[in-house]
């Protein structure tokens, strides 16, 4: 069983007086920096000159400096850049500014787990990984709550790394929801597996394929969209609140029985073998190697091409039209906070 920490368990004050540099102001960066600042921390955001986030961050009351200057200023450097960019920025701007006793911090263990970044031994290396998209880190905080987070310690020469991680997690609001301790390896491998097999990859293919089967059988795309995509959120909300049994308690006996008999025809023993092969690619570094080479050597061209193909899918076209015609509960969609994800 892993330990769970809450606000009341986090009493020490190691982070007070430390200067926190947040590199990047995208999905996670904008949320961490604003939450930290509003919780009383001393924060500077590091951005490239001309970044489209610069003005938005300043408008939100944040202090912005160029990356090198921000790294020189901070005692705690938090790397909230895209995973494939981190090594370059580390070598150019972070490493030259790391002093003994500083902290190097991540929200995902990718660069440490796969050896892309090797920090000096006299620097604390820890992680605070919110288990949610960045905009939820922000909106839940503004609502007086937070999202659960994982913490992990990779290097601890000062002896304070775990306390610093817990305090940081508390300052971004996660101590209100619950903080769990893990390792860089466990976080990286389970995070990649979860998003590939279940949350992003598995889920989008399930939705898309179900939609295709209905439309190819002659049903109206709008009806297929509701069945295969729109209602998914309502079902997942029930699972989120009470697990699978609670979901089945709320749906009809017809849906429950149909689910039990047909679910295993969709997710077969072969699917499980495929999931195991995905996990192996993650564990042995195959996925990381391919992803870094796609982004750094191929300029993300395949990613752009596949994204374009998915955007052209009838499911997306129908969905766009339907959503513009309907009143949809957008709670938690992040419309009210700036999120400079994927800016130039
Ligand atoms: P993002 O793409 O939303 O934002 C990245 C930011 O970095 C942007 O502000 C961008 O302008 C900036 N940037 C890009 N290249 C740069 C460069 N060369 N120099 C300076 N700035 C540069 O990224 P994100 O999704 O917030 O991910 C950041 C980290 O958080 C990653 O390690 C990711 O795995 C982790 N994480 C993300 C989420 C999420 O919800 N998106 C959840 C958990 C963990
Ligand atoms: Mg993730």
GROMACS .gro file of C-alpha atoms and ligand atoms in nm:
model
  389
    1UNK     CA    1   0.000   0.000   0.000
    2UNK     CA    2   0.133   0.345  -0.084
    3UNK     CA    3   0.122   0.627   0.169
    4UNK     CA    4  -0.127   0.907   0.112
    5UNK     CA    5  -0.044   1.258   0.237
    6UNK     CA    6  -0.283   1.548   0.296
    7UNK     CA    7  -0.240   1.916   0.386
    8UNK     CA    8  -0.250   1.838   0.759
    9UNK     CA    9   0.046   1.596   0.729
   10UNK     CA   10   0.266   1.857   0.563
   11UNK     CA   11   0.388   2.081   0.842
   12UNK     CA   12   0.752   2.169   0.777
   13UNK     CA   13   0.852   2.480   0.595
   14UNK     CA   14   1.148   2.389   0.378
   15UNK     CA   15   1.016   2.566   0.069
   16UNK     CA   16   0.964   2.903   0.241
   17UNK     CA   17   1.224   3.152   0.122
   18UNK     CA   18   1.321   2.939  -0.180
   19UNK     CA   19   1.303   3.097  -0.522
   20UNK     CA   20   1.100   2.881  -0.761
   21UNK     CA   21   1.159   2.903  -1.136
   22UNK     CA   22   0.890   2.752  -1.356
   23UNK     CA   23   1.017   2.683  -1.708
   24UNK     CA   24   0.734   2.686  -1.960
   25UNK     CA   25   0.386   2.828  -1.929
   26UNK     CA   26   0.181   2.566  -2.108
   27UNK     CA   27  -0.074   2.322  -1.969
   28UNK     CA   28   0.114   2.248  -1.644
   29UNK     CA   29   0.333   2.559  -1.626
   30UNK     CA   30   0.056   2.817  -1.616
   31UNK     CA   31  -0.127   2.621  -1.345
   32UNK     CA   32   0.173   2.551  -1.119
   33UNK     CA   33   0.304   2.907  -1.139
   34UNK     CA   34  -0.028   3.073  -1.062
   35UNK     CA   35  -0.122   2.829  -0.784
   36UNK     CA   36   0.223   2.857  -0.623
   37UNK     CA   37   0.216   3.236  -0.636
   38UNK     CA   38  -0.134   3.255  -0.489
   39UNK     CA   39  -0.022   3.015  -0.214
   40UNK     CA   40   0.252   3.266  -0.123
   41UNK     CA   41   0.557   3.120  -0.298
   42UNK     CA   42   0.826   3.331  -0.466
   43UNK     CA   43   0.784   3.242  -0.836
   44UNK     CA   44   0.938   3.347  -1.166
   45UNK     CA   45   0.832   3.203  -1.501
   46UNK     CA   46   1.108   3.135  -1.755
   47UNK     CA   47   1.008   3.179  -2.119
   48UNK     CA   48   1.173   3.236  -2.455
   49UNK     CA   49   1.186   3.591  -2.582
   50UNK     CA   50   0.880   3.646  -2.803
   51UNK     CA   51   0.682   3.358  -2.649
   52UNK     CA   52   0.310   3.406  -2.693
   53UNK     CA   53   0.264   3.317  -2.323
   54UNK     CA   54   0.475   3.611  -2.202
   55UNK     CA   55   0.198   3.872  -2.209
   56UNK     CA   56  -0.064   3.633  -2.073
   57UNK     CA   57   0.160   3.532  -1.782
   58UNK     CA   58   0.230   3.897  -1.694
   59UNK     CA   59  -0.138   3.979  -1.721
   60UNK     CA   60  -0.203   3.700  -1.468
   61UNK     CA   61   0.034   3.883  -1.230
   62UNK     CA   62   0.336   3.657  -1.281
   63UNK     CA   63   0.695   3.776  -1.313
   64UNK     CA   64   0.854   3.656  -1.637
   65UNK     CA   65   1.223   3.635  -1.725
   66UNK     CA   66   1.410   3.481  -2.015
   67UNK     CA   67   1.502   3.116  -1.960
   68UNK     CA   68   1.872   3.169  -1.873
   69UNK     CA   69   1.801   3.455  -1.637
   70UNK     CA   70   1.517   3.264  -1.470
   71UNK     CA   71   1.746   2.962  -1.418
   72UNK     CA   72   2.016   3.181  -1.265
   73UNK     CA   73   1.758   3.335  -1.030
   74UNK     CA   74   1.592   3.019  -0.897
   75UNK     CA   75   1.692   2.769  -0.626
   76UNK     CA   76   1.423   2.527  -0.743
   77UNK     CA   77   1.407   2.480  -1.120
   78UNK     CA   78   1.082   2.319  -1.235
   79UNK     CA   79   1.097   2.182  -1.589
   80UNK     CA   80   0.748   2.213  -1.738
   81UNK     CA   81   0.860   2.205  -2.100
   82UNK     CA   82   0.759   1.941  -2.356
   83UNK     CA   83   0.942   1.618  -2.267
   84UNK     CA   84   1.146   1.606  -2.587
   85UNK     CA   85   1.264   1.969  -2.546
   86UNK     CA   86   1.384   1.931  -2.187
   87UNK     CA   87   1.728   1.783  -2.267
   88UNK     CA   88   1.819   2.075  -2.497
   89UNK     CA   89   1.708   2.342  -2.251
   90UNK     CA   90   1.876   2.152  -1.967
   91UNK     CA   91   2.211   2.150  -2.146
   92UNK     CA   92   2.192   2.510  -2.268
   93UNK     CA   93   2.036   2.693  -1.973
   94UNK     CA   94   1.969   2.479  -1.667
   95UNK     CA   95   2.293   2.285  -1.610
   96UNK     CA   96   2.516   2.596  -1.618
   97UNK     CA   97   2.296   2.753  -1.349
   98UNK     CA   98   2.264   2.460  -1.107
   99UNK     CA   99   2.439   2.510  -0.774
  100UNK     CA  100   2.498   2.251  -0.502
  101UNK     CA  101   2.180   2.214  -0.296
  102UNK     CA  102   1.947   2.340  -0.569
  103UNK     CA  103   1.646   2.134  -0.676
  104UNK     CA  104   1.574   2.009  -1.025
  105UNK     CA  105   1.205   1.925  -1.051
  106UNK     CA  106   0.986   1.744  -1.304
  107UNK     CA  107   0.616   1.675  -1.354
  108UNK     CA  108   0.690   1.353  -1.543
  109UNK     CA  109   0.992   1.124  -1.505
  110UNK     CA  110   1.062   1.074  -1.877
  111UNK     CA  111   1.400   1.250  -1.909
  112UNK     CA  112   1.542   1.100  -1.589
  113UNK     CA  113   1.402   0.749  -1.646
  114UNK     CA  114   1.539   0.728  -2.000
  115UNK     CA  115   1.873   0.891  -1.915
  116UNK     CA  116   1.827   1.196  -2.139
  117UNK     CA  117   1.920   1.422  -1.847
  118UNK     CA  118   2.185   1.325  -1.589
  119UNK     CA  119   2.191   1.589  -1.315
  120UNK     CA  120   2.498   1.651  -1.099
  121UNK     CA  121   2.504   1.450  -0.775
  122UNK     CA  122   2.491   1.754  -0.545
  123UNK     CA  123   2.146   1.861  -0.670
  124UNK     CA  124   1.812   1.733  -0.533
  125UNK     CA  125   1.600   1.573  -0.804
  126UNK     CA  126   1.231   1.527  -0.731
  127UNK     CA  127   0.896   1.515  -0.902
  128UNK     CA  128   0.547   1.647  -0.847
  129UNK     CA  129   0.319   1.495  -1.108
  130UNK     CA  130  -0.044   1.606  -1.090
  131UNK     CA  131  -0.269   1.324  -1.208
  132UNK     CA  132  -0.473   1.550  -1.432
  133UNK     CA  133  -0.445   1.784  -1.729
  134UNK     CA  134  -0.293   2.121  -1.637
  135UNK     CA  135  -0.611   2.324  -1.665
  136UNK     CA  136  -0.774   2.107  -1.395
  137UNK     CA  137  -0.476   2.181  -1.167
  138UNK     CA  138  -0.572   2.545  -1.204
  139UNK     CA  139  -0.953   2.535  -1.199
  140UNK     CA  140  -0.976   2.299  -0.899
  141UNK     CA  141  -0.735   2.528  -0.710
  142UNK     CA  142  -0.951   2.834  -0.781
  143UNK     CA  143  -1.247   2.634  -0.647
  144UNK     CA  144  -1.062   2.577  -0.319
  145UNK     CA  145  -0.966   2.221  -0.401
  146UNK     CA  146  -0.693   2.042  -0.598
  147UNK     CA  147  -0.609   1.734  -0.801
  148UNK     CA  148  -0.426   1.427  -0.665
  149UNK     CA  149  -0.052   1.427  -0.731
  150UNK     CA  150   0.235   1.180  -0.724
  151UNK     CA  151   0.567   1.275  -0.569
  152UNK     CA  152   0.899   1.098  -0.618
  153UNK     CA  153   1.258   1.153  -0.515
  154UNK     CA  154   1.547   1.052  -0.743
  155UNK     CA  155   1.839   1.233  -0.570
  156UNK     CA  156   1.845   1.371  -0.219
  157UNK     CA  157   2.186   1.515  -0.124
  158UNK     CA  158   2.031   1.782   0.103
  159UNK     CA  159   1.802   1.538   0.282
  160UNK     CA  160   1.510   1.775   0.216
  161UNK     CA  161   1.392   1.651  -0.124
  162UNK     CA  162   1.085   1.463  -0.003
  163UNK     CA  163   0.971   1.749   0.220
  164UNK     CA  164   1.019   1.996  -0.063
  165UNK     CA  165   0.814   1.777  -0.296
  166UNK     CA  166   0.533   1.744  -0.041
  167UNK     CA  167   0.530   2.118   0.026
  168UNK     CA  168   0.531   2.203  -0.343
  169UNK     CA  169   0.242   1.960  -0.399
  170UNK     CA  170   0.057   2.125  -0.111
  171UNK     CA  171   0.112   2.473  -0.257
  172UNK     CA  172  -0.040   2.375  -0.592
  173UNK     CA  173  -0.347   2.239  -0.410
  174UNK     CA  174  -0.282   1.866  -0.424
  175UNK     CA  175  -0.273   1.819  -0.045
  176UNK     CA  176  -0.648   1.881  -0.044
  177UNK     CA  177  -0.705   1.584  -0.274
  178UNK     CA  178  -0.423   1.350  -0.170
  179UNK     CA  179  -0.053   1.302  -0.248
  180UNK     CA  180   0.098   0.959  -0.317
  181UNK     CA  181   0.465   0.865  -0.319
  182UNK     CA  182   0.613   0.673  -0.611
  183UNK     CA  183   0.946   0.648  -0.795
  184UNK     CA  184   1.057   0.810  -1.121
  185UNK     CA  185   1.057   0.469  -1.287
  186UNK     CA  186   0.711   0.368  -1.169
  187UNK     CA  187   0.558   0.707  -1.252
  188UNK     CA  188   0.712   0.719  -1.600
  189UNK     CA  189   0.622   0.365  -1.702
  190UNK     CA  190   0.269   0.362  -1.560
  191UNK     CA  191   0.193   0.712  -1.692
  192UNK     CA  192   0.300   0.621  -2.046
  193UNK     CA  193   0.115   0.290  -2.031
  194UNK     CA  194  -0.203   0.450  -1.896
  195UNK     CA  195  -0.220   0.716  -2.164
  196UNK     CA  196  -0.133   0.478  -2.447
  197UNK     CA  197  -0.335   0.167  -2.360
  198UNK     CA  198  -0.634   0.314  -2.180
  199UNK     CA  199  -0.682   0.688  -2.145
  200UNK     CA  200  -0.581   0.836  -2.480
  201UNK     CA  201  -0.493   0.560  -2.727
  202UNK     CA  202  -0.730   0.288  -2.611
  203UNK     CA  203  -1.019   0.523  -2.549
  204UNK     CA  204  -0.998   0.718  -2.873
  205UNK     CA  205  -0.979   0.402  -3.085
  206UNK     CA  206  -1.271   0.250  -2.894
  207UNK     CA  207  -1.485   0.559  -2.957
  208UNK     CA  208  -1.379   0.597  -3.320
  209UNK     CA  209  -1.428   0.229  -3.406
  210UNK     CA  210  -1.770   0.210  -3.239
  211UNK     CA  211  -1.875   0.521  -3.433
  212UNK     CA  212  -1.749   0.374  -3.762
  213UNK     CA  213  -1.938   0.047  -3.709
  214UNK     CA  214  -2.268   0.231  -3.657
  215UNK     CA  215  -2.220   0.476  -3.945
  216UNK     CA  216  -2.106   0.205  -4.187
  217UNK     CA  217  -2.421   0.010  -4.095
  218UNK     CA  218  -2.628   0.307  -4.212
  219UNK     CA  219  -2.714   0.483  -3.887
  220UNK     CA  220  -2.708   0.864  -3.868
  221UNK     CA  221  -2.364   1.000  -3.770
  222UNK     CA  222  -2.525   1.241  -3.521
  223UNK     CA  223  -2.691   0.953  -3.336
  224UNK     CA  224  -2.368   0.749  -3.347
  225UNK     CA  225  -2.179   1.048  -3.205
  226UNK     CA  226  -2.408   1.066  -2.904
  227UNK     CA  227  -2.388   0.694  -2.838
  228UNK     CA  228  -2.013   0.650  -2.877
  229UNK     CA  229  -1.864   0.983  -2.763
  230UNK     CA  230  -2.101   1.220  -2.583
  231UNK     CA  231  -2.235   0.962  -2.338
  232UNK     CA  232  -1.887   0.837  -2.256
  233UNK     CA  233  -1.831   1.130  -2.020
  234UNK     CA  234  -2.150   1.054  -1.830
  235UNK     CA  235  -2.047   0.690  -1.787
  236UNK     CA  236  -1.689   0.777  -1.692
  237UNK     CA  237  -1.814   1.030  -1.434
  238UNK     CA  238  -2.002   0.747  -1.262
  239UNK     CA  239  -1.692   0.525  -1.265
  240UNK     CA  240  -1.484   0.816  -1.132
  241UNK     CA  241  -1.719   0.867  -0.842
  242UNK     CA  242  -1.788   0.508  -0.740
  243UNK     CA  243  -1.596   0.260  -0.952
  244UNK     CA  244  -1.731   0.018  -1.206
  245UNK     CA  245  -1.999  -0.127  -0.976
  246UNK     CA  246  -2.147   0.217  -0.914
  247UNK     CA  247  -2.163   0.276  -1.288
  248UNK     CA  248  -2.344  -0.053  -1.337
  249UNK     CA  249  -2.579   0.033  -1.050
  250UNK     CA  250  -2.687   0.349  -1.234
  251UNK     CA  251  -2.732   0.206  -1.581
  252UNK     CA  252  -3.021  -0.027  -1.670
  253UNK     CA  253  -3.004  -0.404  -1.624
  254UNK     CA  254  -3.011  -0.417  -2.003
  255UNK     CA  255  -2.696  -0.207  -2.029
  256UNK     CA  256  -2.528  -0.393  -1.743
  257UNK     CA  257  -2.598  -0.741  -1.884
  258UNK     CA  258  -2.511  -0.633  -2.240
  259UNK     CA  259  -2.187  -0.486  -2.113
  260UNK     CA  260  -2.085  -0.805  -1.930
  261UNK     CA  261  -2.147  -1.029  -2.229
  262UNK     CA  262  -2.014  -0.799  -2.502
  263UNK     CA  263  -1.727  -0.615  -2.333
  264UNK     CA  264  -1.499  -0.923  -2.340
  265UNK     CA  265  -1.576  -0.961  -2.712
  266UNK     CA  266  -1.430  -0.611  -2.769
  267UNK     CA  267  -1.133  -0.638  -2.533
  268UNK     CA  268  -1.015  -0.995  -2.600
  269UNK     CA  269  -0.719  -1.197  -2.465
  270UNK     CA  270  -0.539  -1.080  -2.781
  271UNK     CA  271  -0.598  -0.717  -2.677
  272UNK     CA  272  -0.439  -0.798  -2.342
  273UNK     CA  273  -0.135  -0.946  -2.518
  274UNK     CA  274  -0.111  -0.626  -2.726
  275UNK     CA  275  -0.124  -0.418  -2.407
  276UNK     CA  276   0.161  -0.627  -2.263
  277UNK     CA  277   0.366  -0.560  -2.577
  278UNK     CA  278   0.299  -0.186  -2.537
  279UNK     CA  279   0.423  -0.208  -2.177
  280UNK     CA  280   0.737  -0.391  -2.292
  281UNK     CA  281   0.812  -0.114  -2.545
  282UNK     CA  282   0.778   0.138  -2.262
  283UNK     CA  283   0.994  -0.059  -2.018
  284UNK     CA  284   1.278  -0.135  -2.259
  285UNK     CA  285   1.293   0.223  -2.393
  286UNK     CA  286   1.169   0.144  -2.747
  287UNK     CA  287   0.879   0.389  -2.723
  288UNK     CA  288   1.098   0.666  -2.576
  289UNK     CA  289   1.363   0.620  -2.846
  290UNK     CA  290   1.105   0.632  -3.126
  291UNK     CA  291   0.924   0.932  -2.979
  292UNK     CA  292   1.239   1.137  -2.921
  293UNK     CA  293   1.362   1.059  -3.273
  294UNK     CA  294   1.024   1.156  -3.423
  295UNK     CA  295   1.022   1.489  -3.240
  296UNK     CA  296   1.390   1.583  -3.250
  297UNK     CA  297   1.506   1.430  -3.582
  298UNK     CA  298   1.188   1.421  -3.789
  299UNK     CA  299   1.054   1.753  -3.657
  300UNK     CA  300   0.728   1.589  -3.546
  301UNK     CA  301   0.615   1.547  -3.911
  302UNK     CA  302   0.451   1.209  -3.852
  303UNK     CA  303   0.278   1.344  -3.543
  304UNK     CA  304   0.141   1.638  -3.748
  305UNK     CA  305   0.029   1.408  -4.030
  306UNK     CA  306  -0.153   1.164  -3.800
  307UNK     CA  307  -0.312   1.451  -3.604
  308UNK     CA  308  -0.438   1.593  -3.937
  309UNK     CA  309  -0.588   1.257  -4.039
  310UNK     CA  310  -0.768   1.222  -3.707
  311UNK     CA  311  -0.903   1.577  -3.735
  312UNK     CA  312  -1.056   1.488  -4.073
  313UNK     CA  313  -1.249   1.191  -3.931
  314UNK     CA  314  -1.630   1.218  -3.969
  315UNK     CA  315  -1.660   1.175  -3.592
  316UNK     CA  316  -1.476   1.503  -3.540
  317UNK     CA  317  -1.665   1.690  -3.812
  318UNK     CA  318  -2.002   1.575  -3.680
  319UNK     CA  319  -1.899   1.647  -3.324
  320UNK     CA  320  -1.789   2.000  -3.403
  321UNK     CA  321  -2.125   2.077  -3.564
  322UNK     CA  322  -2.327   1.913  -3.288
  323UNK     CA  323  -2.141   2.077  -3.003
  324UNK     CA  324  -2.192   2.420  -3.159
  325UNK     CA  325  -2.567   2.348  -3.174
  326UNK     CA  326  -2.602   2.220  -2.818
  327UNK     CA  327  -2.574   2.360  -2.473
  328UNK     CA  328  -2.306   2.146  -2.309
  329UNK     CA  329  -2.193   2.151  -1.948
  330UNK     CA  330  -1.835   2.266  -1.981
  331UNK     CA  331  -1.746   2.237  -1.612
  332UNK     CA  332  -1.376   2.189  -1.577
  333UNK     CA  333  -1.299   2.234  -1.945
  334UNK     CA  334  -1.059   2.515  -1.864
  335UNK     CA  335  -1.222   2.783  -2.077
  336UNK     CA  336  -1.173   3.030  -1.796
  337UNK     CA  337  -0.797   2.996  -1.765
  338UNK     CA  338  -0.525   3.069  -2.014
  339UNK     CA  339  -0.340   2.767  -2.133
  340UNK     CA  340  -0.070   2.836  -2.384
  341UNK     CA  341  -0.021   2.473  -2.474
  342UNK     CA  342   0.162   2.420  -2.801
  343UNK     CA  343   0.235   2.789  -2.854
  344UNK     CA  344   0.537   2.876  -3.066
  345LIG     P1  345   0.299   2.221  -2.297
  345LIG     O1  346   0.332   2.176  -2.435
  345LIG     O2  347   0.156   2.250  -2.264
  345LIG     O3  348   0.381   2.352  -2.259
  345LIG     C1  349   0.517   2.361  -2.278
  345LIG     C2  350   0.566   2.502  -2.257
  345LIG     O4  351   0.706   2.505  -2.288
  345LIG     C3  352   0.499   2.606  -2.347
  345LIG     O5  353   0.481   2.723  -2.271
  345LIG     C4  354   0.605   2.629  -2.455
  345LIG     O6  355   0.599   2.759  -2.510
  345LIG     C5  356   0.733   2.613  -2.376
  345LIG     N1  357   0.848   2.576  -2.457
  345LIG     C6  358   0.854   2.487  -2.559
  345LIG     N2  359   0.980   2.480  -2.606
  345LIG     C7  360   1.055   2.564  -2.533
  345LIG     C8  361   1.192   2.602  -2.534
  345LIG     N3  362   1.277   2.548  -2.621
  345LIG     N4  363   1.235   2.691  -2.442
  345LIG     C9  364   1.148   2.746  -2.353
  345LIG     N5  365   1.017   2.716  -2.349
  345LIG    C10  366   0.972   2.626  -2.438
  345LIG     O7  367   0.358   2.112  -2.196
  345LIG     P2  368   0.283   2.036  -2.077
  345LIG     O8  369   0.179   1.945  -2.136
  345LIG     O9  370   0.246   2.133  -1.972
  345LIG    O10  371   0.400   1.940  -2.024
  345LIG    C11  372   0.502   1.987  -1.940
  345LIG    C12  373   0.550   1.871  -1.853
  345LIG    O11  374   0.444   1.830  -1.767
  345LIG    C13  375   0.590   1.747  -1.931
  345LIG    O12  376   0.697   1.685  -1.863
  345LIG    C14  377   0.466   1.660  -1.923
  345LIG    O13  378   0.492   1.522  -1.940
  345LIG    C15  379   0.421   1.691  -1.782
  345LIG     N6  380   0.279   1.664  -1.755
  345LIG    C16  381   0.184   1.719  -1.835
  345LIG    C17  382   0.051   1.698  -1.808
  345LIG    C18  383  -0.055   1.768  -1.889
  345LIG    O14  384  -0.167   1.771  -1.847
  345LIG     N7  385  -0.029   1.830  -2.003
  345LIG    C19  386   0.013   1.619  -1.697
  345LIG    C20  387   0.113   1.566  -1.613
  345LIG    C21  388   0.246   1.591  -1.644
  346LIG    MG1  389  -0.003   1.162  -1.810
   0.00000   0.00000   0.00000
